[in-house]
């Protein structure tokens, strides 16, 4: 990984930290706008950089929210990284709409499944609406920003200079 790519990943992690401070009302305090920068990083730079930003962004969001699930947030960070990884693969293979849909469904219904068994079914049911709203906000922001920023970030990464 070269210095330019690491700098862009750091930029998206910083955006994720800012998004982590913008909370969406939920039963736990870690639902935030922390994942749209990871979706952008995945779309622009690939699955691994996107996953790094996604996992790190969730941990920062959880810290800002007071770590309500304690060490269980590591499970969430891993699932977030995996979802962004899948998103990036689908997106970069031209299945863009499917990538967004899979991310929303995965983050809303599949990612919280371990908590149904660890905590309770009621916790899962209470969490799903907030996760849906949070996922939808993050996806809509990414959906709107990717076409507007693709020339800037891919041009800067590929040619060594920022465009725009």
Coordinates of N, CA, C and O in Angstrom, one line a residue:
X1 N 0.9 -1.2 0.0 CA 0.0 0.0 0.0 C 0.9 1.2 0.0 O 1.8 1.4 0.8
X2 N 0.6 2.1 -0.9 CA 1.5 3.3 -1.0 C 1.0 4.5 -0.1 O -0.1 4.4 0.4
X3 N 1.8 5.5 0.0 CA 1.5 6.6 0.9 C 0.2 7.3 0.4 O -0.6 7.7 1.3
X4 N 0.0 7.5 -0.8 CA -1.2 8.2 -1.3 C -2.4 7.4 -0.9 O -3.4 8.0 -0.4
X5 N -2.4 6.1 -1.1 CA -3.6 5.3 -0.7 C -3.8 5.4 0.9 O -4.9 5.5 1.3
X6 N -2.7 5.3 1.6 CA -2.9 5.4 3.1 C -3.4 6.8 3.5 O -4.2 6.9 4.4
X7 N -3.0 7.8 2.8 CA -3.5 9.1 3.1 C -5.0 9.3 2.8 O -5.7 9.8 3.6
X8 N -5.4 8.7 1.7 CA -6.9 8.7 1.4 C -7.6 7.9 2.5 O -8.7 8.3 2.9
X9 N -7.1 6.7 2.9 CA -7.8 5.9 3.9 C -7.9 6.7 5.2 O -8.9 6.8 5.9
X10 N -6.8 7.5 5.6 CA -6.8 8.3 6.8 C -7.9 9.4 6.6 O -8.6 9.7 7.6
X11 N -8.0 10.0 5.4 CA -9.0 11.0 5.2 C -10.4 10.4 5.4 O -11.2 11.1 6.1
X12 N -10.7 9.2 4.9 CA -12.0 8.7 5.1 C -12.3 8.2 6.5 O -13.4 8.3 7.0
X13 N -11.2 7.8 7.2 CA -11.4 7.5 8.6 C -11.7 8.8 9.4 O -12.6 8.8 10.3
X14 N -11.1 9.9 9.1 CA -11.4 11.2 9.7 C -12.9 11.5 9.4 O -13.6 12.0 10.3
X15 N -13.3 11.3 8.2 CA -14.8 11.6 7.9 C -15.7 10.7 8.6 O -16.8 11.1 9.1
X16 N -15.2 9.5 8.9 CA -16.0 8.5 9.6 C -16.1 8.9 11.1 O -17.2 8.8 11.7
X17 N -15.1 9.5 11.6 CA -15.1 10.0 13.0 C -16.0 11.1 13.1 O -16.8 11.2 14.1
X18 N -16.1 12.0 12.1 CA -17.0 13.1 12.2 C -18.4 12.6 12.1 O -19.3 13.0 12.8
X19 N -18.7 11.6 11.2 CA -20.0 11.0 11.1 C -20.4 10.3 12.3 O -21.6 10.2 12.7
X20 N -19.4 9.7 13.0 CA -19.7 9.0 14.3 C -20.3 9.9 15.3 O -21.1 9.5 16.2
X21 N -20.0 11.2 15.2 CA -20.5 12.2 16.2 C -22.0 12.6 15.9 O -22.6 13.2 16.7
X22 N -22.4 12.2 14.7 CA -23.8 12.6 14.3 C -24.7 11.4 14.5 O -24.7 10.4 13.6
X23 N -25.4 11.3 15.6 CA -26.1 10.1 16.0 C -27.5 10.1 15.4 O -28.1 11.2 15.2
X24 N -28.0 8.9 15.2 CA -29.4 8.7 14.8 C -30.1 8.1 16.0 O -29.6 7.1 16.6
X25 N -31.2 8.6 16.5 CA -31.9 8.1 17.7 C -32.1 6.6 17.6 O -32.7 6.1 16.6
X26 N -31.6 5.9 18.6 CA -31.7 4.4 18.6 C -31.7 4.0 20.1 O -31.4 4.7 21.0
X27 N -32.0 2.7 20.3 CA -32.0 2.1 21.6 C -30.6 2.0 22.2 O -30.4 1.9 23.4
X28 N -29.6 2.0 21.3 CA -28.2 2.0 21.7 C -27.5 3.2 21.0 O -28.0 3.7 20.0
X29 N -26.5 3.8 21.6 CA -26.0 5.1 21.1 C -24.9 5.0 20.1 O -24.1 5.9 19.9
X30 N -24.9 3.9 19.3 CA -23.8 3.8 18.3 C -24.3 3.7 16.9 O -23.6 3.4 16.0
X31 N -25.6 4.1 16.7 CA -26.1 4.2 15.3 C -25.9 5.7 14.9 O -26.4 6.6 15.5
X32 N -25.1 5.8 13.8 CA -24.6 7.2 13.5 C -24.3 7.2 12.0 O -24.5 6.2 11.3
X33 N -23.9 8.3 11.5 CA -23.5 8.5 10.1 C -22.0 8.2 9.9 O -21.3 8.9 9.2
X34 N -21.5 7.1 10.5 CA -20.1 6.7 10.5 C -19.8 5.8 9.3 O -18.6 5.6 9.0
X35 N -20.8 5.3 8.6 CA -20.4 4.3 7.6 C -20.4 4.8 6.2 O -19.8 4.2 5.3
X36 N -21.0 5.9 5.9 CA -21.0 6.4 4.6 C -19.6 6.7 4.1 O -19.3 6.4 2.9
X37 N -18.7 7.2 4.9 CA -17.3 7.3 4.4 C -16.7 6.0 4.0 O -15.9 5.9 3.1
X38 N -17.0 4.9 4.8 CA -16.5 3.6 4.4 C -17.1 3.1 3.1 O -16.4 2.5 2.3
X39 N -18.3 3.4 2.8 CA -18.9 3.0 1.5 C -18.2 3.8 0.4 O -18.0 3.2 -0.7
X40 N -17.9 5.1 0.7 CA -17.2 5.9 -0.3 C -15.8 5.3 -0.6 O -15.3 5.1 -1.7
X41 N -15.1 4.9 0.5 CA -13.8 4.4 0.4 C -13.8 3.0 -0.3 O -12.9 2.7 -1.1
X42 N -14.8 2.2 0.0 CA -15.0 1.0 -0.7 C -15.2 1.1 -2.2 O -14.7 0.4 -3.1
X43 N -16.0 2.1 -2.6 CA -16.3 2.4 -4.0 C -15.1 2.9 -4.7 O -14.9 2.6 -5.8
X44 N -14.3 3.8 -4.1 CA -13.2 4.5 -4.7 C -11.9 3.6 -4.7 O -11.2 3.6 -5.7
X45 N -11.7 2.9 -3.6 CA -10.4 2.3 -3.4 C -10.4 0.8 -3.2 O -9.3 0.2 -3.2
X46 N -11.6 0.2 -3.1 CA -11.6 -1.2 -3.0 C -12.2 -1.7 -1.6 O -12.4 -1.0 -0.7
X47 N -12.3 -3.0 -1.6 CA -12.9 -3.7 -0.4 C -12.1 -3.6 0.9 O -12.7 -3.3 1.9
X48 N -10.8 -3.8 0.8 CA -10.1 -3.8 2.1 C -10.0 -2.4 2.7 O -10.3 -2.2 3.9
X49 N -9.7 -1.3 1.9 CA -9.7 0.0 2.5 C -11.1 0.4 3.1 O -11.2 1.0 4.1
X50 N -12.1 0.0 2.3 CA -13.5 0.3 2.8 C -13.8 -0.4 4.1 O -14.4 0.1 5.0
X51 N -13.4 -1.7 4.2 CA -13.6 -2.5 5.4 C -12.8 -1.9 6.6 O -13.4 -1.8 7.7
X52 N -11.6 -1.4 6.3 CA -10.8 -0.8 7.4 C -11.6 0.4 8.0 O -11.7 0.6 9.2
X53 N -12.0 1.3 7.1 CA -12.7 2.5 7.5 C -14.0 2.1 8.2 O -14.4 2.7 9.2
X54 N -14.8 1.1 7.7 CA -16.0 0.7 8.3 C -15.9 0.2 9.7 O -16.6 0.5 10.6
X55 N -14.9 -0.7 9.9 CA -14.7 -1.3 11.2 C -14.2 -0.2 12.2 O -14.7 -0.1 13.4
X56 N -13.3 0.6 11.8 CA -12.7 1.7 12.7 C -13.8 2.7 13.0 O -14.0 3.1 14.1
X57 N -14.6 3.0 11.9 CA -15.7 4.0 12.1 C -16.7 3.6 13.2 O -17.2 4.4 14.0
X58 N -17.0 2.3 13.1 CA -18.0 1.8 14.2 C -17.4 1.9 15.6 O -18.1 2.3 16.5
X59 N -16.1 1.5 15.7 CA -15.5 1.6 17.0 C -15.5 3.0 17.6 O -15.8 3.2 18.8
X60 N -15.2 4.0 16.7 CA -15.2 5.4 17.2 C -16.7 5.8 17.6 O -16.9 6.4 18.6
X61 N -17.6 5.4 16.7 CA -19.0 5.7 17.0 C -19.5 5.1 18.4 O -20.1 5.7 19.2
X62 N -19.0 3.9 18.6 CA -19.4 3.2 19.9 C -18.7 3.9 21.1 O -19.3 4.1 22.1
X63 N -17.5 4.3 20.9 CA -16.8 5.1 22.0 C -17.5 6.4 22.3 O -17.7 6.8 23.4
X64 N -17.9 7.1 21.2 CA -18.6 8.4 21.4 C -19.9 8.1 22.1 O -20.3 8.9 22.9
X65 N -20.6 7.0 21.8 CA -21.8 6.7 22.4 C -21.7 6.1 23.8 O -22.8 5.7 24.3
X66 N -20.5 5.9 24.3 CA -20.4 5.3 25.6 C -20.2 3.8 25.7 O -20.4 3.2 26.8
X67 N -20.0 3.2 24.6 CA -19.8 1.7 24.5 C -20.9 1.0 25.2 O -20.7 0.2 26.1
X68 N -22.2 1.2 24.8 CA -23.3 0.6 25.5 C -23.3 -1.0 25.5 O -23.9 -1.6 26.3
X69 N -22.7 -1.5 24.5 CA -22.6 -3.0 24.4 C -21.3 -3.6 24.8 O -21.0 -4.8 24.7
X70 N -20.4 -2.7 25.4 CA -19.1 -3.1 25.9 C -18.3 -3.8 24.8 O -18.3 -3.3 23.6
X71 N -17.6 -4.9 25.1 CA -16.8 -5.5 24.1 C -17.5 -6.2 23.0 O -16.9 -6.5 22.0
X72 N -18.8 -6.3 23.1 CA -19.6 -6.8 22.0 C -19.6 -5.9 20.7 O -19.9 -6.3 19.6
X73 N -19.1 -4.7 20.9 CA -19.0 -3.8 19.8 C -17.9 -4.3 18.8 O -17.9 -3.9 17.6
X74 N -17.0 -5.1 19.3 CA -16.0 -5.7 18.3 C -16.7 -6.6 17.3 O -16.3 -6.6 16.2
X75 N -17.8 -7.3 17.8 CA -18.6 -8.1 16.8 C -19.2 -7.2 15.8 O -19.2 -7.5 14.6
X76 N -19.7 -6.1 16.2 CA -20.4 -5.1 15.3 C -19.4 -4.6 14.3 O -19.6 -4.4 13.1
X77 N -18.2 -4.2 14.8 CA -17.1 -3.7 14.0 C -16.7 -4.7 12.9 O -16.5 -4.3 11.7
X78 N -16.6 -5.9 13.3 CA -16.2 -7.0 12.3 C -17.4 -7.1 11.3 O -17.1 -7.2 10.1
X79 N -18.6 -7.1 11.7 CA -19.7 -7.3 10.8 C -19.8 -6.1 9.9 O -20.1 -6.2 8.7
X80 N -19.5 -4.9 10.4 CA -19.6 -3.7 9.6 C -18.5 -3.7 8.5 O -18.7 -3.4 7.3
X81 N -17.3 -4.2 8.9 CA -16.2 -4.3 8.0 C -16.5 -5.3 6.9 O -16.3 -5.1 5.7
X82 N -17.1 -6.4 7.3 CA -17.5 -7.4 6.3 C -18.6 -6.9 5.3 O -18.5 -7.2 4.1
X83 N -19.6 -6.2 5.9 CA -20.6 -5.6 5.0 C -20.1 -4.6 4.0 O -20.5 -4.6 2.8
X84 N -19.2 -3.8 4.4 CA -18.5 -2.8 3.5 C -17.7 -3.5 2.5 O -17.6 -3.1 1.3
X85 N -17.0 -4.6 2.9 CA -16.2 -5.4 2.0 C -17.1 -6.0 0.9 O -16.8 -5.8 -0.3
X86 N -18.2 -6.5 1.3 CA -19.2 -7.1 0.3 C -19.7 -6.0 -0.6 O -19.8 -6.1 -1.8
X87 N -20.1 -4.9 0.0 CA -20.6 -3.7 -0.7 C -19.6 -3.3 -1.8 O -19.9 -3.1 -3.0
X88 N -18.3 -3.2 -1.4 CA -17.3 -2.7 -2.4 C -17.1 -3.7 -3.5 O -16.9 -3.3 -4.7
X89 N -17.1 -5.0 -3.2 CA -17.0 -6.0 -4.3 C -18.1 -5.9 -5.3 O -17.9 -5.8 -6.5
X90 N -19.3 -5.8 -4.8 CA -20.5 -5.7 -5.7 C -20.4 -4.4 -6.5 O -20.7 -4.4 -7.7
X91 N -20.1 -3.3 -5.8 CA -20.1 -2.0 -6.4 C -19.1 -2.0 -7.5 O -19.3 -1.5 -8.6
X92 N -17.9 -2.5 -7.3 CA -16.8 -2.4 -8.2 C -17.0 -3.4 -9.4 O -16.3 -3.2 -10.4
X93 N -17.9 -4.3 -9.2 CA -18.3 -5.2 -10.3 C -19.5 -4.7 -11.1 O -20.1 -5.5 -11.8
X94 N -19.8 -3.5 -10.9 CA -20.9 -2.9 -11.7 C -22.3 -3.2 -11.1 O -23.3 -2.7 -11.7
X95 N -22.4 -3.8 -10.0 CA -23.8 -4.1 -9.4 C -24.0 -3.1 -8.3 O -24.2 -3.5 -7.1
X96 N -24.1 -1.9 -8.7 CA -24.2 -0.8 -7.7 C -25.5 -0.8 -6.9 O -25.4 -0.7 -5.7
X97 N -26.6 -0.9 -7.6 CA -27.9 -0.9 -6.8 C -27.9 -2.1 -5.9 O -28.4 -1.9 -4.7
X98 N -27.5 -3.2 -6.4 CA -27.5 -4.4 -5.5 C -26.6 -4.2 -4.3 O -26.9 -4.6 -3.2
X99 N -25.5 -3.6 -4.5 CA -24.5 -3.3 -3.4 C -25.2 -2.5 -2.3 O -25.1 -2.8 -1.1
X100 N -25.9 -1.5 -2.7 CA -26.6 -0.6 -1.7 C -27.7 -1.4 -1.0 O -27.9 -1.3 0.2
X101 N -28.5 -2.2 -1.7 CA -29.6 -3.0 -1.2 C -29.0 -4.1 -0.2 O -29.5 -4.2 0.9
X102 N -28.0 -4.8 -0.6 CA -27.4 -5.8 0.2 C -26.8 -5.2 1.5 O -27.0 -5.7 2.6
X103 N -26.2 -4.0 1.4 CA -25.7 -3.3 2.6 C -26.8 -3.0 3.6 O -26.7 -3.3 4.8
X104 N -27.9 -2.4 3.1 CA -29.0 -2.1 4.0 C -29.6 -3.3 4.6 O -29.8 -3.4 5.8
X105 N -29.9 -4.3 3.8 CA -30.5 -5.6 4.4 C -29.5 -6.2 5.4 O -29.9 -6.7 6.5
X106 N -28.2 -6.3 5.0 CA -27.2 -6.9 5.8 C -27.1 -6.2 7.2 O -27.0 -6.8 8.2
X107 N -27.0 -4.9 7.1 CA -26.8 -4.1 8.3 C -28.0 -4.0 9.2 O -27.9 -4.0 10.4
X108 N -29.2 -4.1 8.6 CA -30.4 -4.0 9.3 C -30.8 -5.4 9.9 O -31.2 -5.4 11.1
X109 N -30.8 -6.4 9.1 CA -31.3 -7.7 9.6 C -30.3 -8.8 9.9 O -30.5 -9.6 10.9
X110 N -29.2 -8.8 9.2 CA -28.2 -9.9 9.4 C -27.2 -9.6 10.5 O -26.9 -10.4 11.4
X111 N -26.6 -8.4 10.4 CA -25.5 -8.0 11.4 C -26.0 -8.1 12.8 O -25.2 -8.5 13.7
X112 N -27.2 -7.7 13.2 CA -27.6 -7.8 14.6 C -28.0 -9.2 15.1 O -28.3 -9.3 16.2
X113 N -28.0 -10.2 14.2 CA -28.5 -11.5 14.6 C -27.8 -12.1 15.8 O -28.4 -12.7 16.6
X114 N -26.4 -12.0 15.9 CA -25.8 -12.5 17.1 C -26.4 -12.0 18.4 O -26.4 -12.7 19.4
X115 N -26.9 -10.8 18.4 CA -27.4 -10.2 19.6 C -28.7 -10.8 20.0 O -29.2 -10.7 21.1
X116 N -29.4 -11.4 19.0 CA -30.7 -12.1 19.4 C -30.3 -13.3 20.3 O -31.1 -13.6 21.2
X117 N -29.2 -13.9 20.1 CA -28.8 -15.1 20.9 C -28.0 -14.7 22.1 O -28.1 -15.3 23.2
X118 N -27.2 -13.6 22.0 CA -26.4 -13.2 23.1 C -27.2 -12.4 24.2 O -27.1 -12.6 25.4
X119 N -28.1 -11.5 23.7 CA -28.9 -10.7 24.6 C -30.4 -11.2 24.7 O -30.8 -11.8 25.6
X120 N -31.1 -10.9 23.6 CA -32.5 -11.3 23.6 C -33.2 -11.0 22.3 O -32.7 -10.1 21.6
X121 N -34.3 -11.7 22.0 CA -35.0 -11.4 20.8 C -35.6 -10.0 20.8 O -35.6 -9.3 19.8
X122 N -36.1 -9.6 22.0 CA -36.6 -8.3 22.1 C -35.6 -7.2 21.8 O -36.0 -6.2 21.2
X123 N -34.4 -7.4 22.2 CA -33.3 -6.4 21.8 C -33.2 -6.3 20.3 O -33.1 -5.2 19.8
X124 N -33.1 -7.5 19.7 CA -33.0 -7.5 18.2 C -34.2 -6.8 17.6 O -34.0 -5.9 16.7
X125 N -35.4 -7.1 18.0 CA -36.6 -6.4 17.4 C -36.6 -4.9 17.6 O -36.9 -4.2 16.8
X126 N -36.1 -4.5 18.8 CA -36.1 -3.1 19.1 C -35.0 -2.4 18.3 O -35.1 -1.2 18.0
X127 N -33.9 -3.1 18.0 CA -32.8 -2.5 17.3 C -33.0 -2.3 15.8 O -32.5 -1.4 15.2
X128 N -33.8 -3.2 15.2 CA -34.0 -3.3 13.8 C -34.5 -1.9 13.2 O -33.9 -1.5 12.2
X129 N -35.5 -1.3 13.7 CA -35.9 0.0 13.1 C -34.8 1.1 13.0 O -34.7 1.7 12.0
X130 N -34.1 1.2 14.1 CA -33.0 2.2 14.2 C -31.9 1.8 13.2 O -31.4 2.7 12.6
X131 N -31.6 0.6 13.1 CA -30.6 0.2 12.2 C -31.0 0.4 10.7 O -30.2 0.8 9.9
X132 N -32.3 0.2 10.5 CA -32.8 0.4 9.1 C -32.7 1.9 8.8 O -32.2 2.3 7.7
X133 N -33.1 2.8 9.7 CA -33.0 4.2 9.4 C -31.6 4.7 9.3 O -31.2 5.4 8.3
X134 N -30.7 4.2 10.2 CA -29.3 4.5 10.1 C -28.7 4.0 8.8 O -27.9 4.8 8.1
X135 N -29.0 2.8 8.4 CA -28.4 2.3 7.1 C -28.9 3.0 6.0 O -28.2 3.3 5.0
X136 N -30.2 3.4 6.0 CA -30.8 4.1 4.9 C -30.1 5.5 4.7 O -29.8 5.9 3.6
X137 N -30.0 6.2 5.8 CA -29.3 7.5 5.8 C -27.9 7.4 5.2 O -27.5 8.2 4.3
X138 N -27.1 6.5 5.7 CA -25.8 6.3 5.3 C -25.7 5.9 3.8 O -24.9 6.5 3.1
X139 N -26.6 5.1 3.3 CA -26.6 4.6 1.9 C -27.0 5.8 1.0 O -26.5 6.0 0.0
X140 N -28.0 6.5 1.4 CA -28.5 7.7 0.6 C -27.4 8.7 0.5 O -27.1 9.2 -0.6
X141 N -26.7 9.0 1.6 CA -25.6 10.0 1.5 C -24.5 9.4 0.5 O -24.0 10.2 -0.3
X142 N -24.1 8.2 0.7 CA -23.1 7.6 -0.2 C -23.6 7.6 -1.7 O -22.9 7.9 -2.6
X143 N -24.9 7.2 -1.9 CA -25.5 7.1 -3.2 C -25.4 8.5 -3.9 O -25.1 8.6 -5.1
X144 N -25.6 9.6 -3.1 CA -25.6 10.9 -3.7 C -24.1 11.4 -3.9 O -23.9 12.2 -4.8
X145 N -23.2 11.0 -3.0 CA -21.9 11.6 -3.1 C -21.0 10.9 -4.1 O -20.1 11.5 -4.6
X146 N -21.1 9.6 -4.2 CA -20.2 8.8 -5.1 C -20.1 9.4 -6.5 O -19.0 9.7 -7.0
X147 N -21.2 9.6 -7.2 CA -21.0 10.1 -8.5 C -20.4 11.5 -8.6 O -19.7 11.9 -9.6
X148 N -20.6 12.3 -7.6 CA -20.0 13.6 -7.5 C -18.5 13.7 -7.2 O -17.8 14.6 -7.5
X149 N -18.1 12.6 -6.5 CA -16.7 12.6 -6.0 C -15.8 11.7 -6.8 O -14.6 11.7 -6.6
X150 N -16.3 10.8 -7.6 CA -15.5 9.8 -8.2 C -14.4 10.4 -9.1 O -13.3 9.9 -9.0
X151 N -14.6 11.5 -9.8 CA -13.6 12.1 -10.6 C -12.5 12.6 -9.7 O -11.3 12.6 -10.1
X152 N -12.8 13.2 -8.6 CA -11.9 13.8 -7.7 C -11.0 12.7 -7.1 O -9.7 12.8 -7.2
X153 N -11.6 11.7 -6.5 CA -10.8 10.7 -5.7 C -10.1 9.7 -6.6 O -8.9 9.4 -6.4
X154 N -10.7 9.2 -7.7 CA -10.1 8.3 -8.5 C -9.0 9.0 -9.4 O -8.0 8.4 -9.6
X155 N -9.3 10.2 -9.8 CA -8.3 11.0 -10.5 C -7.1 11.3 -9.7 O -5.9 11.1 -10.1
X156 N -7.3 11.6 -8.4 CA -6.2 11.9 -7.5 C -5.4 10.6 -7.2 O -4.2 10.6 -7.1
X157 N -6.1 9.5 -7.0 CA -5.4 8.3 -6.7 C -4.6 7.7 -7.9 O -3.5 7.3 -7.8
X158 N -5.2 7.8 -9.1 CA -4.7 7.2 -10.2 C -3.6 8.0 -10.9 O -2.6 7.5 -11.4
X159 N -3.8 9.4 -10.9 CA -2.8 10.2 -11.6 C -1.9 11.0 -10.7 O -1.1 11.7 -11.2
X160 N -2.1 11.0 -9.4 CA -1.2 11.7 -8.5 C -1.6 13.1 -8.3 O -0.8 13.9 -7.7
X161 N -2.7 13.6 -8.7 CA -3.1 14.9 -8.5 C -4.6 15.0 -8.3 O -5.4 14.3 -8.9
X162 N -5.1 15.9 -7.5 CA -6.5 16.1 -7.3 C -7.1 16.9 -8.4 O -6.5 17.8 -8.9
X163 N -8.3 16.5 -8.8 CA -9.0 17.2 -9.9 C -10.2 17.9 -9.3 O -10.8 17.4 -8.3
X164 N -10.7 18.9 -9.9 CA -11.9 19.5 -9.5 C -11.6 20.8 -8.8 O -12.0 21.6 -8.3

